[in-house]
CSV table of C-alpha atoms in Angstrom, one decimal:
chain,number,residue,atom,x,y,z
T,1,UNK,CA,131.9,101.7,100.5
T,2,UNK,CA,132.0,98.6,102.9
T,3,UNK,CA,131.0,95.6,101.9
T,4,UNK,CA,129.6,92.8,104.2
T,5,UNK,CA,132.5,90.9,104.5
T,6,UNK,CA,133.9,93.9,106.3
T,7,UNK,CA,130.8,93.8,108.8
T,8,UNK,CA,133.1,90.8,110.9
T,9,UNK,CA,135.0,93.9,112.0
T,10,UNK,CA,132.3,94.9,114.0
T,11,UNK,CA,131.6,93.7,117.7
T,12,UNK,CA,130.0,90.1,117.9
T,13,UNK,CA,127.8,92.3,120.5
T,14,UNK,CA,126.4,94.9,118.0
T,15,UNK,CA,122.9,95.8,118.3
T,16,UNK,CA,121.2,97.3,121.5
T,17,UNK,CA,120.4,95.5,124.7
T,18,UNK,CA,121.1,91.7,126.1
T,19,UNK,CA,119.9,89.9,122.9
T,20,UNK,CA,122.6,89.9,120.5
T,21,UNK,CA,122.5,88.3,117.0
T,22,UNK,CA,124.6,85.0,116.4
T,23,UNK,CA,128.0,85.1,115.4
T,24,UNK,CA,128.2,86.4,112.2
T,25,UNK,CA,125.2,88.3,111.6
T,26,UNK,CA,124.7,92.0,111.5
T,27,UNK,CA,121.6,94.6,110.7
T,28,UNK,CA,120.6,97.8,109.7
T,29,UNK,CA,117.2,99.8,110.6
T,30,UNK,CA,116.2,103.4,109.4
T,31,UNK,CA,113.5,105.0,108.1
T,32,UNK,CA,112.7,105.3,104.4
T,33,UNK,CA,109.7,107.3,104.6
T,34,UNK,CA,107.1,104.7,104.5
T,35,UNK,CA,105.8,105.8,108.1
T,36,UNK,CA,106.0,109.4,109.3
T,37,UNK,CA,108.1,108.5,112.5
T,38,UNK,CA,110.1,105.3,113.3
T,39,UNK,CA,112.3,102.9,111.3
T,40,UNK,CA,110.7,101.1,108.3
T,41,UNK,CA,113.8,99.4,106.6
T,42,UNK,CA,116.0,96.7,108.2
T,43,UNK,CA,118.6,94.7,106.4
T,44,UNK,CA,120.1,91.2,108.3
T,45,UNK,CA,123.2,89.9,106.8
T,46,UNK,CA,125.5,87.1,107.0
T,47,UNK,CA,129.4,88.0,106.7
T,48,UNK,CA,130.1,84.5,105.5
T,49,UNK,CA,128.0,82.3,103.5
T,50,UNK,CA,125.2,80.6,104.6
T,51,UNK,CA,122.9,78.0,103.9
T,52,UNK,CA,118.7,78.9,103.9
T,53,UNK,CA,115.3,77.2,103.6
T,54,UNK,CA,112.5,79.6,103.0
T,55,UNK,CA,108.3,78.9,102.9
T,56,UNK,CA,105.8,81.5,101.4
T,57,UNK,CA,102.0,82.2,101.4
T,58,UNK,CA,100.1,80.5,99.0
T,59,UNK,CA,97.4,83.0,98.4
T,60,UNK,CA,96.7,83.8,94.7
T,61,UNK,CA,97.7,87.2,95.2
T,62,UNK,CA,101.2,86.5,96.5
T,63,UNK,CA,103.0,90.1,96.0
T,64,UNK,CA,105.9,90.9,94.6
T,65,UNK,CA,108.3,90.5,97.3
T,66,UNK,CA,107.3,87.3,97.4
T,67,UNK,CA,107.3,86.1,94.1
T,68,UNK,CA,110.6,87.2,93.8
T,69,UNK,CA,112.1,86.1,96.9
T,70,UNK,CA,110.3,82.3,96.4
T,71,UNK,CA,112.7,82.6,93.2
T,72,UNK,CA,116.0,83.4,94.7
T,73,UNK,CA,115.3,80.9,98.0
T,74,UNK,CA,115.0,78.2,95.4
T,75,UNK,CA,118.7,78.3,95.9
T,76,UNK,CA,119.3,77.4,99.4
T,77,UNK,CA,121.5,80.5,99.6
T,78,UNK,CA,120.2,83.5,101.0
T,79,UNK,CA,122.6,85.9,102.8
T,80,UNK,CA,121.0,88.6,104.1
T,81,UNK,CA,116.8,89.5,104.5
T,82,UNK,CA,115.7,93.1,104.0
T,83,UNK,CA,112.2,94.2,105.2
T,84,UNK,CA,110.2,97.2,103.9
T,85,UNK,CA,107.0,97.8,106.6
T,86,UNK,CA,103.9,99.6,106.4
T,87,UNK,CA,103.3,98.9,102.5
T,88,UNK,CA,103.1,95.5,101.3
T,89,UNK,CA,104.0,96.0,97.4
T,90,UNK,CA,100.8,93.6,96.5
T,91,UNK,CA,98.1,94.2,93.7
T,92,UNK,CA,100.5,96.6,92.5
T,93,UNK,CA,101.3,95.8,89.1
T,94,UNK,CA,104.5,95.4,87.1
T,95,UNK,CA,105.6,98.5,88.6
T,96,UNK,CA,105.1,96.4,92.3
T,97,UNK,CA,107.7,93.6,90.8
T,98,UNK,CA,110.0,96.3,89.2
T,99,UNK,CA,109.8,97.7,92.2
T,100,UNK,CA,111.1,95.2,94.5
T,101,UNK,CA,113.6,94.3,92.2
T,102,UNK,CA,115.4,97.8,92.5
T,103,UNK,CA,115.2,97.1,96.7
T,104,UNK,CA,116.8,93.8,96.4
T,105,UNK,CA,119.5,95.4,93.9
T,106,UNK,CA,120.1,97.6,95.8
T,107,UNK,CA,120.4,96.2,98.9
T,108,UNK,CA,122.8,93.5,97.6
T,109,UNK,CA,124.9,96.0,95.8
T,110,UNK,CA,125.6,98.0,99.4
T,111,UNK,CA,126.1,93.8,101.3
T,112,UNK,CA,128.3,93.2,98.1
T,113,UNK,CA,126.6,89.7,97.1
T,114,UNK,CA,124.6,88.7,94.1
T,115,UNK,CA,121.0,89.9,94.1
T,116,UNK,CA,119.5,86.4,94.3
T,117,UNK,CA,121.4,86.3,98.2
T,118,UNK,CA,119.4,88.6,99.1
T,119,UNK,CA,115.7,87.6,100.3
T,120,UNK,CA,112.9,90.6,100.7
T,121,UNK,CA,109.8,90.9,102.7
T,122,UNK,CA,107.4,93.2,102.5
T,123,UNK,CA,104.2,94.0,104.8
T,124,UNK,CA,101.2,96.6,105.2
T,125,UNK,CA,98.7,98.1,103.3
T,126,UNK,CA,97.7,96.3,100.0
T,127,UNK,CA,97.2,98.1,96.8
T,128,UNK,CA,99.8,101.2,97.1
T,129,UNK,CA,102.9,101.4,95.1
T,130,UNK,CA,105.6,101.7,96.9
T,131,UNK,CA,107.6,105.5,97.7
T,132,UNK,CA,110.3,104.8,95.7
T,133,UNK,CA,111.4,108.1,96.0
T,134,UNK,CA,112.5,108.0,99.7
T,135,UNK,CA,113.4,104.6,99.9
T,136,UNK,CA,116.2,104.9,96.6
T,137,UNK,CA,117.4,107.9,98.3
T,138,UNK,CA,117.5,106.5,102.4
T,139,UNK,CA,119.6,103.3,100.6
T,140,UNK,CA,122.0,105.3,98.6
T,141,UNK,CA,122.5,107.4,101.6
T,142,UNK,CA,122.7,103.7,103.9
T,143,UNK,CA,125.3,102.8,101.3
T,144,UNK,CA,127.3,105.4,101.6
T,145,UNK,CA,127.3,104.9,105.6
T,146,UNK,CA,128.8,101.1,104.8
T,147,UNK,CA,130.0,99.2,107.5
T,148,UNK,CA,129.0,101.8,110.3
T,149,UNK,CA,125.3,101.5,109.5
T,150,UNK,CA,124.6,98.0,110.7
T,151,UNK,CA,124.7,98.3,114.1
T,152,UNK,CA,120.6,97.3,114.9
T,153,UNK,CA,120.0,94.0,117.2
T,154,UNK,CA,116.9,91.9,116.7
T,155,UNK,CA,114.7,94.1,118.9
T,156,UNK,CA,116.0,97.3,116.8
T,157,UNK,CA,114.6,95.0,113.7
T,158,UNK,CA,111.3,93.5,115.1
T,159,UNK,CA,110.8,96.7,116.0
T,160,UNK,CA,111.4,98.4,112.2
T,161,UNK,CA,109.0,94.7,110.9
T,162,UNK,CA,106.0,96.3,113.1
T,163,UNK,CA,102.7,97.5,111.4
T,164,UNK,CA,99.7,97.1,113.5
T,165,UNK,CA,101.5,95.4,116.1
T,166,UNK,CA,101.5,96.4,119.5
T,167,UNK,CA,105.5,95.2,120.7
T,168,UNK,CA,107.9,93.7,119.0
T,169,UNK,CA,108.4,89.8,119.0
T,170,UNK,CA,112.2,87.8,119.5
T,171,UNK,CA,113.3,84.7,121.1
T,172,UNK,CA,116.1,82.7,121.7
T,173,UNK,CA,117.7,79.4,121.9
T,174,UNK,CA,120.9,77.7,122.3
T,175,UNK,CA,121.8,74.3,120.7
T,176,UNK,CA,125.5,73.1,121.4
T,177,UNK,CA,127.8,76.0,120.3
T,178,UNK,CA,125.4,77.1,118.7
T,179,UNK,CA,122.6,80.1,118.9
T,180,UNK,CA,119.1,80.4,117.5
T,181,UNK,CA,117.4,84.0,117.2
T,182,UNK,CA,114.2,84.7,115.9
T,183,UNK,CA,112.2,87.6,114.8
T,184,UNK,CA,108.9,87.7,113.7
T,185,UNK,CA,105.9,90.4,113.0
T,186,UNK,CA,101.8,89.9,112.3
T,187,UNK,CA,98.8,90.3,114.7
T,188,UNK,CA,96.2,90.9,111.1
T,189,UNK,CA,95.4,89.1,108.2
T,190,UNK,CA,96.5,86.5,110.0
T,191,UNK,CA,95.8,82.5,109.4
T,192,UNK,CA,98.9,80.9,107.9
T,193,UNK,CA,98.8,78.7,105.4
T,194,UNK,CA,102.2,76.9,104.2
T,195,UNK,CA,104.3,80.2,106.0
T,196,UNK,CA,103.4,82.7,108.2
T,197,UNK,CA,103.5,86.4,108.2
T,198,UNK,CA,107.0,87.8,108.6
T,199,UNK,CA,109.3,85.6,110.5
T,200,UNK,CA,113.0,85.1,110.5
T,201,UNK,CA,115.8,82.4,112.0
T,202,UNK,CA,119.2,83.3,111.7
T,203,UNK,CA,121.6,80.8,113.4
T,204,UNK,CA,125.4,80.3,113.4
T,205,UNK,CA,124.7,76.6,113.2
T,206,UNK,CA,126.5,74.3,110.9
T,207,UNK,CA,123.9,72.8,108.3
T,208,UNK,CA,123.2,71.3,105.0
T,209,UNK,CA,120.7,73.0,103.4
T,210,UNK,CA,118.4,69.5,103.8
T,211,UNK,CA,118.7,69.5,107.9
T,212,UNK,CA,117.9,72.9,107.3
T,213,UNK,CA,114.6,72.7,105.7
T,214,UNK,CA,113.4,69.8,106.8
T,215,UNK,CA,113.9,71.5,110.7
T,216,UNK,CA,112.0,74.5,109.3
T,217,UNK,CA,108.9,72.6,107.9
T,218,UNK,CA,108.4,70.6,110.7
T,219,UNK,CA,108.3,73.6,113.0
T,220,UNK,CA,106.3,75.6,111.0
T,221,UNK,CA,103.7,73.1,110.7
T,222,UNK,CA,103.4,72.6,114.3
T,223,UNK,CA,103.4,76.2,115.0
T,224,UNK,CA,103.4,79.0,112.7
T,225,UNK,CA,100.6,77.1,110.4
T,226,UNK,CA,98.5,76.3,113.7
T,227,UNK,CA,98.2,80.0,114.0
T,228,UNK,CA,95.4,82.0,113.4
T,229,UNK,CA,93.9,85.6,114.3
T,230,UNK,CA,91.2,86.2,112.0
T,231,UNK,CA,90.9,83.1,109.4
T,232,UNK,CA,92.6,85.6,106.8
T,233,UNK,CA,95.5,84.3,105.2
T,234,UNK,CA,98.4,87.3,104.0
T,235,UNK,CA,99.4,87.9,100.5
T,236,UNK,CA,102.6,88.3,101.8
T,237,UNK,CA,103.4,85.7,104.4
T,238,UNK,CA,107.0,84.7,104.5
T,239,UNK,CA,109.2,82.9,106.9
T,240,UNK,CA,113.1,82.1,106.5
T,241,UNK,CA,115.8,80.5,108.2
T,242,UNK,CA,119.6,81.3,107.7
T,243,UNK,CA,122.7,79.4,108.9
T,244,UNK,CA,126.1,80.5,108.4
T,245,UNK,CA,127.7,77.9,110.5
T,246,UNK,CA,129.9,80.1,112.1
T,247,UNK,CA,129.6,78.1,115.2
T,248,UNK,CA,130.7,75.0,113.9
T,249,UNK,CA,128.2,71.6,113.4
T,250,UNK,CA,125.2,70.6,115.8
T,251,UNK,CA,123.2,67.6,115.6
T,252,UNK,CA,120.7,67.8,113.8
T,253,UNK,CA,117.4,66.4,116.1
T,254,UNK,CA,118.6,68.7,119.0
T,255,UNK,CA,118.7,72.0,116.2
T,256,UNK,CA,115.1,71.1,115.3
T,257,UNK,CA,114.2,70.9,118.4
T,258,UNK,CA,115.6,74.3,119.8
T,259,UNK,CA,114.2,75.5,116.4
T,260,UNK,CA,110.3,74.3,117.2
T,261,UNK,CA,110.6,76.3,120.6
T,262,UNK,CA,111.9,79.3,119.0
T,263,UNK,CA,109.2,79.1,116.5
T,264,UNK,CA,106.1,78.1,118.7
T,265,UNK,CA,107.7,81.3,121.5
T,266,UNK,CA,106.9,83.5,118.3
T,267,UNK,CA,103.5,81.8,117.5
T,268,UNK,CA,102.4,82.6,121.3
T,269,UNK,CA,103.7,85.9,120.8
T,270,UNK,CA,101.8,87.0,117.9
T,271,UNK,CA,98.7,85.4,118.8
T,272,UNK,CA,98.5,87.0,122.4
T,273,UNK,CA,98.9,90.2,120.6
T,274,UNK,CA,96.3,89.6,117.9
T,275,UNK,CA,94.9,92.9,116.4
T,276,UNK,CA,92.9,94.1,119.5
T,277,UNK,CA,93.3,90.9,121.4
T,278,UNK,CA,93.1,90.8,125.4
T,279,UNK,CA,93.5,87.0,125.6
T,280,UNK,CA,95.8,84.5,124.6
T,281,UNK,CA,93.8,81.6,123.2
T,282,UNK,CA,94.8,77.7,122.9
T,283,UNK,CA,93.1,74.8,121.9
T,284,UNK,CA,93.7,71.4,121.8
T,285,UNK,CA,92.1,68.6,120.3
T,286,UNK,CA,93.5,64.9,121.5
T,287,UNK,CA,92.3,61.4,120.6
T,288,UNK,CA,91.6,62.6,117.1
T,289,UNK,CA,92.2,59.6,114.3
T,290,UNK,CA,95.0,61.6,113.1
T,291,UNK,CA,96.9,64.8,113.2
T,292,UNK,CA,94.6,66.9,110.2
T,293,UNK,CA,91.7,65.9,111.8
T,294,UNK,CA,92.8,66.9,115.2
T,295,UNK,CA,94.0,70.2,113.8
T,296,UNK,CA,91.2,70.9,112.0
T,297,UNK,CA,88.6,70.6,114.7
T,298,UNK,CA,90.8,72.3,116.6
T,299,UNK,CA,90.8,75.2,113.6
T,300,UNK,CA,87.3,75.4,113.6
T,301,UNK,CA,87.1,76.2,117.5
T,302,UNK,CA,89.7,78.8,117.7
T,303,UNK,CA,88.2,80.5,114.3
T,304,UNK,CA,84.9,80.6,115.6
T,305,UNK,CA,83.9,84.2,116.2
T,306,UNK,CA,81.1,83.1,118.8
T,307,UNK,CA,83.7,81.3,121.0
T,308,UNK,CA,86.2,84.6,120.3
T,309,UNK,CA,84.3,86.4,121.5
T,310,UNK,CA,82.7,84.0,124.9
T,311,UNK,CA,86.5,84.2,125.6
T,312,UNK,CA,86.6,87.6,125.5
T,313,UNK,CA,83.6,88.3,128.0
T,314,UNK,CA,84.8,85.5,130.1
T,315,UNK,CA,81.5,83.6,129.4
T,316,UNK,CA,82.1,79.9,129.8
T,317,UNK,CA,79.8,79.2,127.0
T,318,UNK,CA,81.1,75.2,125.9
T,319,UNK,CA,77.8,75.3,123.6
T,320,UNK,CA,79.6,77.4,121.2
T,321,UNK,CA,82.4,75.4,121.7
T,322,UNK,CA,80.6,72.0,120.7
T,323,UNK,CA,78.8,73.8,117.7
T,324,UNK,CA,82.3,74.6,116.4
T,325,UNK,CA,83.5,71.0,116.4
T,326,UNK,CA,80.0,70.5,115.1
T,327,UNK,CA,80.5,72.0,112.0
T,328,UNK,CA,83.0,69.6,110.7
T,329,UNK,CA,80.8,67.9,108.9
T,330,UNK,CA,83.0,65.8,106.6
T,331,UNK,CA,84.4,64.3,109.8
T,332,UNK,CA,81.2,61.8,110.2
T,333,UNK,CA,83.6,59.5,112.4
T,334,UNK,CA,82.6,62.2,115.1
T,335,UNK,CA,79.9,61.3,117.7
T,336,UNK,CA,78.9,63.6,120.3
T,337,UNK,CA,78.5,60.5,123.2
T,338,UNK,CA,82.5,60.1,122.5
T,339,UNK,CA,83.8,64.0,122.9
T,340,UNK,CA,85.1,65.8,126.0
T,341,UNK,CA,85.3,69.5,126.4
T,342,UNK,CA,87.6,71.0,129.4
T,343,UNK,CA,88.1,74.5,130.0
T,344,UNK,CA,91.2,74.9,131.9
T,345,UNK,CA,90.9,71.7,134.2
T,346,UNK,CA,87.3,71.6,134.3
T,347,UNK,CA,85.0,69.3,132.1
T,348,UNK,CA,82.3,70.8,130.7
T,349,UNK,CA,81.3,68.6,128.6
T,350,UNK,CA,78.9,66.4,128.5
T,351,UNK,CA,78.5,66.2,132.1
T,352,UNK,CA,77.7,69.5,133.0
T,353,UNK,CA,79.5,71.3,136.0
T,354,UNK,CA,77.8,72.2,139.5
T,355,UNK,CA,75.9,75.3,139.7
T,356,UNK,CA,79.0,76.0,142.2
T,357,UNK,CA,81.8,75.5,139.4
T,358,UNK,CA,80.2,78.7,136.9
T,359,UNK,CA,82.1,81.3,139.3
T,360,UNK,CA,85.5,79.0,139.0
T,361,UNK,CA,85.1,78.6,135.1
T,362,UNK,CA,84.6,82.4,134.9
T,363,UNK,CA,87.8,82.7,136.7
T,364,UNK,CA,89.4,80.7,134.3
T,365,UNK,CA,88.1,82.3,131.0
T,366,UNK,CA,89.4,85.9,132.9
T,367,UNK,CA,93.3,84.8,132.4
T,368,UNK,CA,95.4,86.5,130.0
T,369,UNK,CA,95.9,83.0,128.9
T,370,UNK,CA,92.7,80.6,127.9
T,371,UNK,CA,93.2,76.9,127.5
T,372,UNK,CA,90.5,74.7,125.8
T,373,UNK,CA,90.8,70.9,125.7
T,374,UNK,CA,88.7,68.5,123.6
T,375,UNK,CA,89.0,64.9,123.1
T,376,UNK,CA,87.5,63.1,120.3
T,377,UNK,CA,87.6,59.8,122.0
T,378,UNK,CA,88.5,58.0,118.5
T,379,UNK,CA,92.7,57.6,118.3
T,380,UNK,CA,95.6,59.1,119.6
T,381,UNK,CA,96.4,61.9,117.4
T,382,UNK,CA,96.7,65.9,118.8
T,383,UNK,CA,97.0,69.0,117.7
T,384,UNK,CA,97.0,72.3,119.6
T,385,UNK,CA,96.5,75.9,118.1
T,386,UNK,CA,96.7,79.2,119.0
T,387,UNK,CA,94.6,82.3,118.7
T,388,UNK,CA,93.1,84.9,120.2
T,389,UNK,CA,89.6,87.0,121.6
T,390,UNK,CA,87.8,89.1,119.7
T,391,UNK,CA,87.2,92.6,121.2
T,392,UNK,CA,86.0,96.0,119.6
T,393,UNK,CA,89.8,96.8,119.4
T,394,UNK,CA,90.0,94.4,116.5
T,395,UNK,CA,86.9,96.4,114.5
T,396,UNK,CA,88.4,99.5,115.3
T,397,UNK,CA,92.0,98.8,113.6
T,398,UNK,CA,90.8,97.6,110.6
T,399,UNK,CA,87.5,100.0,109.8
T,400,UNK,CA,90.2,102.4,110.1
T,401,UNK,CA,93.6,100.4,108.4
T,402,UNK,CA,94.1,102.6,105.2
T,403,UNK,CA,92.8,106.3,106.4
């Protein structure tokens, strides 16, 4: 059998259509019967080694994919990412962390690196062990293929990462010598906190581990944790960078950079496809007295269910809209004389358009694309988030998630 430092015989070009993986990296898809049709496995790999930085959910119920891969990120050293979709391993037991364990062995034994190289993810329904069965059998089978099996691009792996999402989500940056791709899947159970759903950077940027995770947190602050479908945040939200270096050094501001836009292209992506979503939904709050205010008002507008949904029907309704900035409470340096509310270009707030303005604003609220601005009128501080409308869609998926 092949290991991965074999994979470097393969074509820097492997994978199917334009967007190719950066020098270095190759992956694997197929299916290992946890959905009747379509791949459900995908492996990414490094054929060198690589430097990572890695953030998880914080929920209470963190799985066992997570747990486990929080463990061996603590290292800095992750080679490869391996992603089982349609069951998330959570709530189920010791058997869930055994489990997961045998994945990650396995996986590293047919990559040929230590187990705690390999990180896992693991997304879909919560509460059902996984089919062991299938999957040991698909990656003995895998194994055996070696070197001939990794031949998926990023679209052939968002595409494997997909539950109840709609199309799969990449993008891509260059930075010096240097290229940035990005994968990422979620459009449920979706308000990050600390990490986001499933999301993965693999770069053949040269790096110390530090550049490395300090460029990740700042990005995922600004974007991935300013994300947010339905106020629900995963048990198994996980999002890792890789960086083998292949490409030789870049400097370090213009990675971060390249990495934020990568990032916030994947946040826009998910958000517009939302479980059921129509819309894609921003808001941004300015002249806040500081960032977590500005991002929490902002939070509280984008959450709201009643301005979802006003979105959705095209309804320029900026009541709802100052009722959710109302309901920060603890924020008592807020005063209704000092706020602004614009949809699109238009005020709304507190001087209320012309009779003649209604039809424009309704235009406006009809884009795939909705834009709310608010200013607080106490500092400089911003924040802007992203989310989505609610429609029927979004009932219908998830009355009907498990049967």
């Amino acid at each position: 059998m092949a290991h991965i430092d074999s994979l470097s015989a393969l074509s820097a070009d492997s994978g199917a259509g334009e967007l190719r993986w950066p020098v270095g990296f190759r992956a694997y898809t197929g299916n290992g019967g946890l959905r009747a049709h379509g791949d459900d496995i995908s492996i990414v790999a490094s054929d060198r080694p690589s430097v990572s930085a890695a953030m998880f959910t914080r929920s209470r119920f963190a799985g066992p994919a997570v747990v486990l891969s929080r463990a061996h990120a603590a290292g800095g050293r992750l080679r490869a990412v391996t992603t089982l979709a349609q069951n998330a391993n959570v709530a189920t037991g010791r058997q869930g962390e055994e489990n997961a364990a045998e994945v990650v062995g396995r996986v590293a034994a047919i990559l040929g690196v230590p187990a705690d190289a390999v990180l896992i993810g693991s997304t879909g329904v919560i509460g059902r062990p996984l089919p062991m069965d299938t999957i040991r059998a698909h990656l003995e089978t895998t194994a055996e293929r070696g070197t001939a099996a990794f031949e998926a691009g990023p679209l052939d792996v968002a595409r494997a990462m997909m539950t109840t999402d709609t199309r799969p989500k990449t993008s891509t940056r260059s930075v010096g010598p240097a290229r940035i791709v990005g994968v990422a899947k979620g459009v449920g159970m979706l308000e990050p906190n600390m990490a986001t759903m499933l999301a993965y950077v693999f770069t053949d940027a040269e790096l110390s581990p530090a550049a490395l995770d300090t460029a990740l947190r700042g990005a995922v602050e600004k974007t991935f944790n300013c994300l947010s479908v339905d106020t629900d945040t995963s048990t198994s939200d996980t999002v890792a960078a890789l960086a083998n270096g292949a490409a030789g050094p870049v400097d370090p501001a213009e990675f971060s950079a390249a990495l934020a836009e990568v990032c916030l292209d994947l946040t826009q992506q998910l958000a517009s496809d939302g479980e059921g979503a129509s819309k894609l939904l921003r808001v941004t709050v300015a002249q806040a007295a500081d960032y977590a205010q500005a991002k929490r008002v902002a939070k509280s507008v984008v959450n709201s269910p009643l301005v979802k949904t006003a979105v959705h029907g095209a309804d320029p309704n900026w009541g709802r809209v100052v009722m959710a900035i109302g309901k920060n409470t603890e924020d008592t340096d807020i005063e209704p004389a000092k706020v602004t509310v614009r949809f699109g270009e238009t005020e709304v707030y507190p001087e209320e358009p012309a009779a003649g303005t209604l039809e424009k604003l309704a235009e406006t609220m009809r884009r795939d694309e909705v834009d709310i601005s608010i200013g607080l009128g106490l500092g400089a501080a911003a924040a802007t988030v992203y989310g989505c409308d609610l429609t029927e869609g979004y009932i219908r998926v998830n009355a009907d998630y498990t049967t």
